[in-house]
Amino acid sequence: MGQFLGLGRFSVRLRTFAGFAVLLVLCAVLAVTSIVGMRFVDGSVEASRLSSGDAISALELAGHVGELNADVSRFALTGTASDEGAARRQLAATAVAFDSLTESGGTLDSDDMRPTFAQYRAATETTFETVHDRFQAGETVKQASSELANATSA
């Protein structure tokens, strides 16, 4: 085979050195490729670290929103002051979680989220008012019914 490639005219010593030189060049290419690859991996790890903090904060906010929805629903059903207090405390905790998420300075665009959260907060406050009005109307109906019953029995 050495004759076929034209390597037969070189000495064994020269062919050995040429083989080591080829291996050395391949190792250098592999080292450069590894260094470039590690820089890419470092950048990806940093981006993942930044986005994971946002993801954890978003999950925390989602948990608060879920708890708030449950508390508001419970208040809408019962109309009790204790359920309203729990829902209002959860609304405050949700606002704190939202503020910490938007102030973290991660990849979240808080300018897009603030109006949405403000609208959500206003809708929740309106729900509180509506529940109060509903139970007040129920009390008014009970009172009118009682007065009507008294008037017809007299």
mmCIF file with all atom_site columns, C-alpha atoms in Angstrom, residues 6 10 17 20 31 33 51 55 57 59 64-65 67 69 71 75 95 103 114 116 121 131 135 137 141-142:
data_model
loop_
_atom_site.group_PDB
_atom_site.id
_atom_site.type_symbol
_atom_site.label_atom_id
_atom_site.label_alt_id
_atom_site.label_comp_id
_atom_site.label_asym_id
_atom_site.label_entity_id
_atom_site.label_seq_id
_atom_site.pdbx_PDB_ins_code
_atom_site.Cartn_x
_atom_site.Cartn_y
_atom_site.Cartn_z
_atom_site.occupancy
_atom_site.B_iso_or_equiv
_atom_site.pdbx_formal_charge
_atom_site.auth_seq_id
_atom_site.auth_comp_id
_atom_site.auth_asym_id
_atom_site.auth_atom_id
_atom_site.pdbx_PDB_model_num
ATOM 1  C CA . GLY A 1 6   ? 3.810   6.950  -3.075 1.00 0.00 ? 6   GLY A CA 1
ATOM 2  C CA . PHE A 1 10  ? 10.077  8.130  2.346  1.00 0.00 ? 10  PHE A CA 1
ATOM 3  C CA . PHE A 1 17  ? 6.906   11.739 12.195 1.00 0.00 ? 17  PHE A CA 1
ATOM 4  C CA . PHE A 1 20  ? 2.399   11.955 14.542 1.00 0.00 ? 20  PHE A CA 1
ATOM 5  C CA . ALA A 1 31  ? -9.265  21.046 21.097 1.00 0.00 ? 31  ALA A CA 1
ATOM 6  C CA . THR A 1 33  ? -13.763 22.615 18.514 1.00 0.00 ? 33  THR A CA 1
ATOM 7  C CA . SER A 1 51  ? -35.160 31.785 32.225 1.00 0.00 ? 51  SER A CA 1
ATOM 8  C CA . ALA A 1 55  ? -40.287 30.147 35.116 1.00 0.00 ? 55  ALA A CA 1
ATOM 9  C CA . SER A 1 57  ? -41.625 32.997 39.542 1.00 0.00 ? 57  SER A CA 1
ATOM 10 C CA . LEU A 1 59  ? -45.315 29.173 38.484 1.00 0.00 ? 59  LEU A CA 1
ATOM 11 C CA . HIS A 1 64  ? -51.307 32.517 43.781 1.00 0.00 ? 64  HIS A CA 1
ATOM 12 C CA . VAL A 1 65  ? -53.801 33.241 41.000 1.00 0.00 ? 65  VAL A CA 1
ATOM 13 C CA . GLU A 1 67  ? -55.646 30.205 45.141 1.00 0.00 ? 67  GLU A CA 1
ATOM 14 C CA . ASN A 1 69  ? -59.720 32.271 42.168 1.00 0.00 ? 69  ASN A CA 1
ATOM 15 C CA . ASP A 1 71  ? -60.994 32.140 47.510 1.00 0.00 ? 71  ASP A CA 1
ATOM 16 C CA . PHE A 1 75  ? -66.640 34.220 48.893 1.00 0.00 ? 75  PHE A CA 1
ATOM 17 C CA . ALA A 1 95  ? -49.994 41.369 43.855 1.00 0.00 ? 95  ALA A CA 1
ATOM 18 C CA . GLU A 1 103 ? -39.097 43.554 39.272 1.00 0.00 ? 103 GLU A CA 1
ATOM 19 C CA . ARG A 1 114 ? -48.908 45.381 34.173 1.00 0.00 ? 114 ARG A CA 1
ATOM 20 C CA . THR A 1 116 ? -53.316 42.896 32.272 1.00 0.00 ? 116 THR A CA 1
ATOM 21 C CA . ARG A 1 121 ? -57.212 43.149 39.994 1.00 0.00 ? 121 ARG A CA 1
ATOM 22 C CA . VAL A 1 131 ? -71.173 39.726 45.752 1.00 0.00 ? 131 VAL A CA 1
ATOM 23 C CA . PHE A 1 135 ? -76.347 39.429 49.212 1.00 0.00 ? 135 PHE A CA 1
ATOM 24 C CA . ALA A 1 137 ? -80.440 42.280 47.328 1.00 0.00 ? 137 ALA A CA 1
ATOM 25 C CA . VAL A 1 141 ? -86.030 40.440 49.135 1.00 0.00 ? 141 VAL A CA 1
ATOM 26 C CA . LYS A 1 142 ? -86.266 38.649 52.495 1.00 0.00 ? 142 LYS A CA 1
#
